[in-house]
Tab-separated table of C-alpha atoms in Angstrom:
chain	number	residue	atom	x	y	z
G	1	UNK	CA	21.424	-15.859	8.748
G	2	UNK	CA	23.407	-12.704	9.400
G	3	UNK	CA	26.805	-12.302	11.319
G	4	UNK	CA	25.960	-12.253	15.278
G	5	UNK	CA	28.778	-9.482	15.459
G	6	UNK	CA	26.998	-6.776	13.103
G	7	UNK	CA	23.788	-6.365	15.493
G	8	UNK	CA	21.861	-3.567	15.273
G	9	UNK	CA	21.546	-2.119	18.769
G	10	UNK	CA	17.590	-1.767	18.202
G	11	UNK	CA	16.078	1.415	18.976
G	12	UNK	CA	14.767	3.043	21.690
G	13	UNK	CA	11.637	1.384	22.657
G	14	UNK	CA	11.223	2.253	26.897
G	15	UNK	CA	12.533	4.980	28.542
G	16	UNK	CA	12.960	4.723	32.790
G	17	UNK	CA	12.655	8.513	34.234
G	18	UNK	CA	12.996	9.446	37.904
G	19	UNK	CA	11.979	12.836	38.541
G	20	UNK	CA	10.953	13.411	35.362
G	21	UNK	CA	15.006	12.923	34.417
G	22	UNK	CA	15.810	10.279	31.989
G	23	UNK	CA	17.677	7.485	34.378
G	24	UNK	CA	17.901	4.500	31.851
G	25	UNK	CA	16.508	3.267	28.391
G	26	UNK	CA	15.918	-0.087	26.707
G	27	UNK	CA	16.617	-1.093	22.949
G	28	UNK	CA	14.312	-3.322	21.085
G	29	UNK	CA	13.582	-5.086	17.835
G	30	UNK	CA	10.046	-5.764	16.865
G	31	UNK	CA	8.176	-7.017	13.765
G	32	UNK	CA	4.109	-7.505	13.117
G	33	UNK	CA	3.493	-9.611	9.559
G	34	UNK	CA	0.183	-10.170	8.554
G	35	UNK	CA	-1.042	-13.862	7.859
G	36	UNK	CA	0.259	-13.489	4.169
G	37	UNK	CA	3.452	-13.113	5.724
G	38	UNK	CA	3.452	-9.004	4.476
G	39	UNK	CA	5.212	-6.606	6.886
G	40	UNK	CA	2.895	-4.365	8.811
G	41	UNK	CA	5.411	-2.257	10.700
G	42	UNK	CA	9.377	-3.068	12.199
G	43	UNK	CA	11.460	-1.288	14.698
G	44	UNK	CA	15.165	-2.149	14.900
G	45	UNK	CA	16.941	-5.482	12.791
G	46	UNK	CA	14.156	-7.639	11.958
G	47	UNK	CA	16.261	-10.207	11.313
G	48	UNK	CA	18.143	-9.862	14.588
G	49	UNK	CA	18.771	-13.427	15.678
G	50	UNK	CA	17.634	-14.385	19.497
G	51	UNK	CA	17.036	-17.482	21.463
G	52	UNK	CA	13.373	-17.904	21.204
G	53	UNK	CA	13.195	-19.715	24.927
G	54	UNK	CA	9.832	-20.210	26.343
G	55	UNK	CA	8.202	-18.521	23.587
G	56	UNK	CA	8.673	-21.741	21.506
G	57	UNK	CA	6.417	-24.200	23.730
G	58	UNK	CA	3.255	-23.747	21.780
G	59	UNK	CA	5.075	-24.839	18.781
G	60	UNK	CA	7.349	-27.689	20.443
G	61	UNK	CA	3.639	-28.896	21.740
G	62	UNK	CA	2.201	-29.446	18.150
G	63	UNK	CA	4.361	-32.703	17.245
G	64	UNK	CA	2.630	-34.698	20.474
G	65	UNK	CA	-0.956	-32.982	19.148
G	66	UNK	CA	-0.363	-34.495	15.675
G	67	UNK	CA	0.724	-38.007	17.033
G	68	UNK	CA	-2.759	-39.073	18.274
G	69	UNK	CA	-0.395	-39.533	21.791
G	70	UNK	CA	-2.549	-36.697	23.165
G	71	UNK	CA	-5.674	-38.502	22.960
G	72	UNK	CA	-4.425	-42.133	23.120
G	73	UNK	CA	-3.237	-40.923	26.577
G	74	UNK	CA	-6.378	-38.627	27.319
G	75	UNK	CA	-4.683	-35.143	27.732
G	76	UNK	CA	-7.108	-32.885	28.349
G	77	UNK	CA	-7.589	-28.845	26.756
G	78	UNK	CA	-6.119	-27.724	30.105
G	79	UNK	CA	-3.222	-29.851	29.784
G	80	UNK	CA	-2.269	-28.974	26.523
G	81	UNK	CA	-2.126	-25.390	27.691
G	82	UNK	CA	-0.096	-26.094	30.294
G	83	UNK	CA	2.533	-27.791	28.115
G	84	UNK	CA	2.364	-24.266	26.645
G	85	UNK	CA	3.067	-22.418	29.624
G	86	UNK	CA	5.904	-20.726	31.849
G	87	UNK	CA	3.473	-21.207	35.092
G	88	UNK	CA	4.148	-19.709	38.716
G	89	UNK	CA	3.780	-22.917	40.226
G	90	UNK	CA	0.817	-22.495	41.486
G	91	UNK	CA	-0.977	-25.549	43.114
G	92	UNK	CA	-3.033	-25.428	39.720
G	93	UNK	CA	-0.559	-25.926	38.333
G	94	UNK	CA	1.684	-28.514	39.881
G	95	UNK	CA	-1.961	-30.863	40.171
G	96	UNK	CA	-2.619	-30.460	36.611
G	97	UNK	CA	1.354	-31.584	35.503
G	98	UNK	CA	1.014	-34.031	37.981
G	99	UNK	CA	-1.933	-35.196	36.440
G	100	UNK	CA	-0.234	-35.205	33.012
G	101	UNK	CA	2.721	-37.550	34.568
G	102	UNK	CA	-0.411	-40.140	35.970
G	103	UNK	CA	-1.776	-40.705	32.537
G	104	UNK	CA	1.917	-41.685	31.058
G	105	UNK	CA	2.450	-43.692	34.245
G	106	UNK	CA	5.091	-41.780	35.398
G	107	UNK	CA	5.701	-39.149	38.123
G	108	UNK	CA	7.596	-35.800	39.041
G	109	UNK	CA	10.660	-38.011	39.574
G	110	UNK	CA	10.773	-38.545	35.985
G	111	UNK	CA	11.448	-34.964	34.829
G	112	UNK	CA	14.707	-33.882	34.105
G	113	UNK	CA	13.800	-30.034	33.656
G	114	UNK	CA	15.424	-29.151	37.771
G	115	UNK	CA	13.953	-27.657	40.318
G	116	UNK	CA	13.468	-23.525	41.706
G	117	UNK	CA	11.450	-21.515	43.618
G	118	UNK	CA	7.555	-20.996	41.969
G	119	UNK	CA	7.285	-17.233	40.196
G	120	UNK	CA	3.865	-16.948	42.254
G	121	UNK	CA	4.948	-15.429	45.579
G	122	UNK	CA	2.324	-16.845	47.484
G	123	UNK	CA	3.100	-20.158	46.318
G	124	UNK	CA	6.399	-19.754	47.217
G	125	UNK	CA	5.365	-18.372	50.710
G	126	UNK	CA	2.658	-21.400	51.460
G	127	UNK	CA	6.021	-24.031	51.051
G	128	UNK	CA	8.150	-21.737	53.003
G	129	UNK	CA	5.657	-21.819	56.035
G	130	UNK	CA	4.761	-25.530	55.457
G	131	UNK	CA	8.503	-26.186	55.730
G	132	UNK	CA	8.915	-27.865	52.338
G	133	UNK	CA	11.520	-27.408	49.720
G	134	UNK	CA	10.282	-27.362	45.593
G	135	UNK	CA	10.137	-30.304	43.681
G	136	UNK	CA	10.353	-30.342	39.539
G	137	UNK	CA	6.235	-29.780	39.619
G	138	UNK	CA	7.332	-26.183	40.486
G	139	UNK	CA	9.523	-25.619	37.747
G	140	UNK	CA	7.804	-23.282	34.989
G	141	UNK	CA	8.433	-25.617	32.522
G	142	UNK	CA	7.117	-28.710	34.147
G	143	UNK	CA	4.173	-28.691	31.727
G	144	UNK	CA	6.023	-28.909	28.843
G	145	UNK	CA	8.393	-31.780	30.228
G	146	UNK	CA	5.467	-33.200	31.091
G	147	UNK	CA	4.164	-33.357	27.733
G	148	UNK	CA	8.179	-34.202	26.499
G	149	UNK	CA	7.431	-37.371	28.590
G	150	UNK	CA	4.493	-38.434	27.560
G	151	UNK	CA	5.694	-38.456	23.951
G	152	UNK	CA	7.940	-40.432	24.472
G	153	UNK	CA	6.129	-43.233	26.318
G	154	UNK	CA	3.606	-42.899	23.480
G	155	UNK	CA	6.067	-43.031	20.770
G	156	UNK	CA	8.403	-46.230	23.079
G	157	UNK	CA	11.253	-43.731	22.579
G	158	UNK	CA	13.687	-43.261	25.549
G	159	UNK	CA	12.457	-42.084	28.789
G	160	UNK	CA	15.765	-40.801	30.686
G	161	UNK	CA	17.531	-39.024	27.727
G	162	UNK	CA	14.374	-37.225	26.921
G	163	UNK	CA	15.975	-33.357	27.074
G	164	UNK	CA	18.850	-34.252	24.806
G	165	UNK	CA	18.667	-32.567	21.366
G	166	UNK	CA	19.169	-35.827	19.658
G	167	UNK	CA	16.473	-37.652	21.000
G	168	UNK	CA	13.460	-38.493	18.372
G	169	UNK	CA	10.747	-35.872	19.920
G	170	UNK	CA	13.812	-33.612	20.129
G	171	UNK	CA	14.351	-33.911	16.909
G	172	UNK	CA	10.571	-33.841	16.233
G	173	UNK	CA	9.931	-30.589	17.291
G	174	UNK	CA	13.083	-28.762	15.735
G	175	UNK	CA	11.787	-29.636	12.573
G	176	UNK	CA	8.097	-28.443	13.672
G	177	UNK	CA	9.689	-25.133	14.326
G	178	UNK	CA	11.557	-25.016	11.016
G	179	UNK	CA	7.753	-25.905	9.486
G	180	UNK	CA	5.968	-23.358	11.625
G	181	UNK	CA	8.567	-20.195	11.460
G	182	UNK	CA	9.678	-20.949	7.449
G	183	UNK	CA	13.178	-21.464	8.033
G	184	UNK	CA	15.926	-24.524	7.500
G	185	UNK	CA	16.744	-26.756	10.463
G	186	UNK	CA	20.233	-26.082	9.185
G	187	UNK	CA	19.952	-22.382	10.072
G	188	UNK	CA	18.470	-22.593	13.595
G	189	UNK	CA	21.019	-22.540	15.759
G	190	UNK	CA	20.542	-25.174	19.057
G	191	UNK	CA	21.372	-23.525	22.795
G	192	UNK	CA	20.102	-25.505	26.326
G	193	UNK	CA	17.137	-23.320	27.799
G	194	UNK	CA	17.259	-23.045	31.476
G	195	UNK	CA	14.956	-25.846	31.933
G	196	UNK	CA	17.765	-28.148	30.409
G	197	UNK	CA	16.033	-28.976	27.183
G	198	UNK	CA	17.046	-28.070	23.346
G	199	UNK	CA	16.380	-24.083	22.787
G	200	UNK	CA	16.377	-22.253	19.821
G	201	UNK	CA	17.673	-19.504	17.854
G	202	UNK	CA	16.617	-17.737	15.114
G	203	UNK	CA	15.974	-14.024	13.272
G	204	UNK	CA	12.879	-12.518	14.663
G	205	UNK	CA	11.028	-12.368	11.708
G	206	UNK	CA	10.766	-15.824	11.823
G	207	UNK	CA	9.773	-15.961	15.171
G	208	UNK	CA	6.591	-13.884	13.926
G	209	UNK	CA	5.650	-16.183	11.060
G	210	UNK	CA	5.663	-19.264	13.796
G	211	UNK	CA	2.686	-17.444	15.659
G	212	UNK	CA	1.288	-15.846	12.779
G	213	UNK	CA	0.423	-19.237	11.446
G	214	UNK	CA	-0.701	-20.591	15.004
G	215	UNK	CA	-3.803	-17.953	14.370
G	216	UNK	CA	-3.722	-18.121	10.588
G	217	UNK	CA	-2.708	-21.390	9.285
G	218	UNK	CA	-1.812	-20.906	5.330
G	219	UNK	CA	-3.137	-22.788	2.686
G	220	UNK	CA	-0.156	-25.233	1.833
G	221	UNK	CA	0.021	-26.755	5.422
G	222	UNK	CA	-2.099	-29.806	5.288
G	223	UNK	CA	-4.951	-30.485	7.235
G	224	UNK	CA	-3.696	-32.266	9.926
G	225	UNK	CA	-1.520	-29.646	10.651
G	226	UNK	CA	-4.065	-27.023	10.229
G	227	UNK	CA	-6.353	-28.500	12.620
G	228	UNK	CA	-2.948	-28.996	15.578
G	229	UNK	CA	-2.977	-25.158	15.174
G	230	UNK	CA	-6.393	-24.217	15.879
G	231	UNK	CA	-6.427	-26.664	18.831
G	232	UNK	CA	-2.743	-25.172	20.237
G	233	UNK	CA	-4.140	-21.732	19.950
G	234	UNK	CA	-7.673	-22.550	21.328
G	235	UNK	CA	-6.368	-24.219	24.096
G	236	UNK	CA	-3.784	-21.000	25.150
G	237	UNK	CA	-7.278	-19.120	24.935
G	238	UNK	CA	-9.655	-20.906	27.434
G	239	UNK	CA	-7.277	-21.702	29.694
G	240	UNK	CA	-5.016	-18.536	30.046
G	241	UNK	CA	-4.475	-19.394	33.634
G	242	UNK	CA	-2.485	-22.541	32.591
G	243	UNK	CA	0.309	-20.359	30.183
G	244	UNK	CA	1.299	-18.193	33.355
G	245	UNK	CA	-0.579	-17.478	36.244
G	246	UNK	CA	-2.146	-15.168	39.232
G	247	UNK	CA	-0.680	-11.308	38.172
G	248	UNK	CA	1.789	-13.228	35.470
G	249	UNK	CA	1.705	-10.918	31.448
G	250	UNK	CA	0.344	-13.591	29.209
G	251	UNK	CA	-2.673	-14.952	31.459
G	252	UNK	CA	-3.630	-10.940	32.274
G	253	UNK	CA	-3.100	-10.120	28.485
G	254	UNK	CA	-5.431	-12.934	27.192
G	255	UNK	CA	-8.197	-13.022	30.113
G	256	UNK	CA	-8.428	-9.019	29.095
G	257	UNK	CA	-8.908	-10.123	25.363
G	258	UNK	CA	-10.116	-13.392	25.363
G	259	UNK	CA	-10.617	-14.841	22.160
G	260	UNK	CA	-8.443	-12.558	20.238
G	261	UNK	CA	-5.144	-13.588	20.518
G	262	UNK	CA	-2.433	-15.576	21.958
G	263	UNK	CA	0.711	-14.685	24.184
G	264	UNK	CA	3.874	-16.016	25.078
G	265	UNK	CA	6.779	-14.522	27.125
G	266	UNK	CA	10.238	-16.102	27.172
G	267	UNK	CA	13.301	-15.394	28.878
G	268	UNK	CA	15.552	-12.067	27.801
G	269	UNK	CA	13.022	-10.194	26.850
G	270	UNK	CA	11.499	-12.485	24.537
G	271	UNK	CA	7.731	-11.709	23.685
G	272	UNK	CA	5.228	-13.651	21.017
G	273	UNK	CA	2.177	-13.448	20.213
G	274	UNK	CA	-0.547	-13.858	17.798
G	275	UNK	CA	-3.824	-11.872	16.607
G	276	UNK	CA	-6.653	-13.488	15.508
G	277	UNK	CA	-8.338	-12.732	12.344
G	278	UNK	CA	-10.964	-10.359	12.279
G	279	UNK	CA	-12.440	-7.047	10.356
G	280	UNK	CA	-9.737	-5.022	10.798
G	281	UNK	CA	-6.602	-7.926	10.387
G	282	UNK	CA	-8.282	-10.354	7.883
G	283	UNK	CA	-5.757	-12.382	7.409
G	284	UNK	CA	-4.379	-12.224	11.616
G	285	UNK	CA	-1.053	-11.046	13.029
G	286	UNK	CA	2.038	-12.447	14.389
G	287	UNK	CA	4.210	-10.164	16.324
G	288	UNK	CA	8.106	-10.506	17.590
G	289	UNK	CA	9.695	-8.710	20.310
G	290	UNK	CA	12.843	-8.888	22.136
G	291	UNK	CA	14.333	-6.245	24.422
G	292	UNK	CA	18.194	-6.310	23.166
G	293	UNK	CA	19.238	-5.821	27.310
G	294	UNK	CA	17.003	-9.332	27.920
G	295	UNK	CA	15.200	-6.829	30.393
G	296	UNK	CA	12.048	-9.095	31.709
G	297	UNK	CA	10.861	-7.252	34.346
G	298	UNK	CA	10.143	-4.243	33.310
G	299	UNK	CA	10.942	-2.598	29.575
G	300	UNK	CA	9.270	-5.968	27.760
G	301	UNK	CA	5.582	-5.497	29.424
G	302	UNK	CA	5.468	-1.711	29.050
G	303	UNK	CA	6.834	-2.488	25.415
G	304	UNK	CA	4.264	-5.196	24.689
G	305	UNK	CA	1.148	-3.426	26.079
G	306	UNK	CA	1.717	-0.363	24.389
G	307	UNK	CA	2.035	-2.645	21.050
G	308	UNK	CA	-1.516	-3.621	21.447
G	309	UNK	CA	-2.282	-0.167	22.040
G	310	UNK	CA	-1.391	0.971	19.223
G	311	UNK	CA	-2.321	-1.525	16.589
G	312	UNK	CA	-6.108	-0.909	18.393
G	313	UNK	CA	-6.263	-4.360	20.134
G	314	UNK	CA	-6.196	-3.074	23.556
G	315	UNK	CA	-8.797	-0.272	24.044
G	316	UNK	CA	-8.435	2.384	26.577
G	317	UNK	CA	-10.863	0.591	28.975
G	318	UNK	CA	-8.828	-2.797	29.085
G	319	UNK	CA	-5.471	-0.943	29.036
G	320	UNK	CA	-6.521	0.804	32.138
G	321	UNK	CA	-7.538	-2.673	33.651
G	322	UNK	CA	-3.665	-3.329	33.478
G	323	UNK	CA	-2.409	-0.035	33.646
G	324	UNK	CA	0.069	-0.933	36.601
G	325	UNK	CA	2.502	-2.892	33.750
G	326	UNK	CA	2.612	-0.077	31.875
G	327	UNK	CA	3.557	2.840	32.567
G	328	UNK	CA	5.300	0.845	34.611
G	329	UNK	CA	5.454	3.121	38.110
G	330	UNK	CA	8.898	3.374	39.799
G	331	UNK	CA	8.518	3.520	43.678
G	332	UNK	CA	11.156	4.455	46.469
G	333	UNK	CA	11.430	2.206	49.999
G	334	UNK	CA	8.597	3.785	51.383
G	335	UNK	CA	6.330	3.549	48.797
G	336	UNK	CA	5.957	6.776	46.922
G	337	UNK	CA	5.955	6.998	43.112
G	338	UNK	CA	9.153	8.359	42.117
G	339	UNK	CA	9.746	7.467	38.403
G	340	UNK	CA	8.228	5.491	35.702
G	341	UNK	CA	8.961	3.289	32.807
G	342	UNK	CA	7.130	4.606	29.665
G	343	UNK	CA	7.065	3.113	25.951
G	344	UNK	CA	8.203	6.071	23.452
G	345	UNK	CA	7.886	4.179	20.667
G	346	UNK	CA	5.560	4.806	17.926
G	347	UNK	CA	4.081	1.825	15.306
């Protein structure tokens, strides 16, 4: 794994203008392998090491898929999506982790992942005006926790040290993501994501190979693990509401294209996701992205929409249906469009 302090500073992936002036610019670093793990195109240091952060739930879901504890304790499709989610705590979503918690026979005050404000402004509105403060159910992550949880009660592992990285589903998944992205556990370096559980670093291009087998498991991964894929990815796909929510990138990105491919934001500019196989990528994609700033807001949507663009996923006609991510429009106090924030990258 290469020395953190010889990063490349990425290239130039999003440009902000006001006035037609250049005002700011984001960095990036961005790889798309094929399933046979070939390169199809890179921009920056593909090797650039990152946190993955939320990006990694679909894979830290596949140990609990492969344990029989998902149907022992009669998780649902829906379920397992939300495991894989960063949700805007929606009341879909809190009722659905909620349920999760029921079938383990435990409850919100189980978690351990803390407690803010839901993404989903109306959500957060509807508990301002009913005078009531978040609980855990609200946290983006409480799917995955909830899922954590139930592991563990499946597997009679601890229930109250369940976050800590040396806890046996902790443990469990790191070496799921060293499977999944082809890379030592030795090398993946271990960070606490905001939610309080075990995070992980590592390059980019191994990021990529993690979701490029999600869509395209290879040939030496057995059965059994074959099958966890399909069902992870299938589950992300009828049920995009579950991985982020009302106006949130990965639910509008796979209701646009569903049944094509996966996606998964994570925090600082983190972005996953996977294409599934078809005439024109036999063998599927994975793609990486991470804006070097950790700009969420803005640079990573224009950047990721204008990926699909370009490799011919996202046709004119759907591209327009979300054409208010990217180009991104810049507005003053009163409204007016004043700038934008453009992709002037090319693949």
């Amino acid at each position: 794994m290469p020395d953190e302090t010889s990063r490349s500073p990425g290239e130039v992936l999003v440009h902000v203008t006001r006035g037609g002036t250049l005002e700011s610019l984001h960095r990036g670093h961005l790889v798309i392998l094929d399933g046979g793990g070939n390169t199809i195109t890179s921009l920056g240091d593909t090797e650039r090491v990152a946190f993955i952060r939320s990006s990694s739930k679909p894979l830290q879901v596949m140990p609990f898929v492969m344990s029989g504890g998902v149907e022992n304790l009669g998780f649902t499709e829906k379920e397992i999506a939300l495991a894989c989610g960063s949700h805007g705590g929606e009341p879909m979503h809190t009722e659905t982790a909620t349920a999760m918690l029921d079938k383990a026979g435990l409850s919100e005050k189980d978690l351990r992942c803390g407690t803010h404000t839901p993404f989903n402004e109306a959500a957060a509105r509807a508990l301002s005006e009913a005078r009531r403060e978040p609980n855990q159910l609200h946290n983006n992550c409480s799917g995955k926790h909830a899922a954590m949880l139930a592991f563990a009660k499946y597997l009679g592992a601890p229930l109250n040290n369940y976050e800590t990285p040396e806890h046996p589903i902790q443990q469990k998944m790191l070496g799921m993501m060293a499977k999944m992205c082809e890379i030592s556990r030795e090398e993946i370096k271990i960070g606490i994501d905001g939610c309080c559980a075990p995070n992980f670093a590592l390059p980019l291009i191994n990021m990529a190979r993690g979701f490029s087998h999600l869509v395209y498991p290879p040939e030496n991964f057995d059965e059994e693990l074959r099958k966890a894929c399909r069902r992870v990815a299938s589950a992300m796909m009828n049920y995009p509401e579950m991985i982020g929510g009302t106006e949130r990138l990965d639910t509008l990105i796979m209701q646009c294209l569903g049944g094509q491919m996966i996606s998964k934001i994570g925090a600082e500019g983190v972005w996953l996701a996977g294409i599934l196989p078809s005439p024109k990528f036999e063998k599927g994609l994975g793609i990486a992205l991470k804006i070097e700033d950790g700009n969420d807001n803005r640079a990573r949507a224009a950047a990721a929409l204008e990926i699909l663009k370009q490799l011919g996923v996202l046709d004119e006609a759907n591209y327009r249906m979300l054409w208010e991510h990217s180009p991104l429009a810049i507005k003053n106090r009163r409204g007016d469009i004043v700038g934008e924030v453009k992709p002037v990258f090319s693949l």
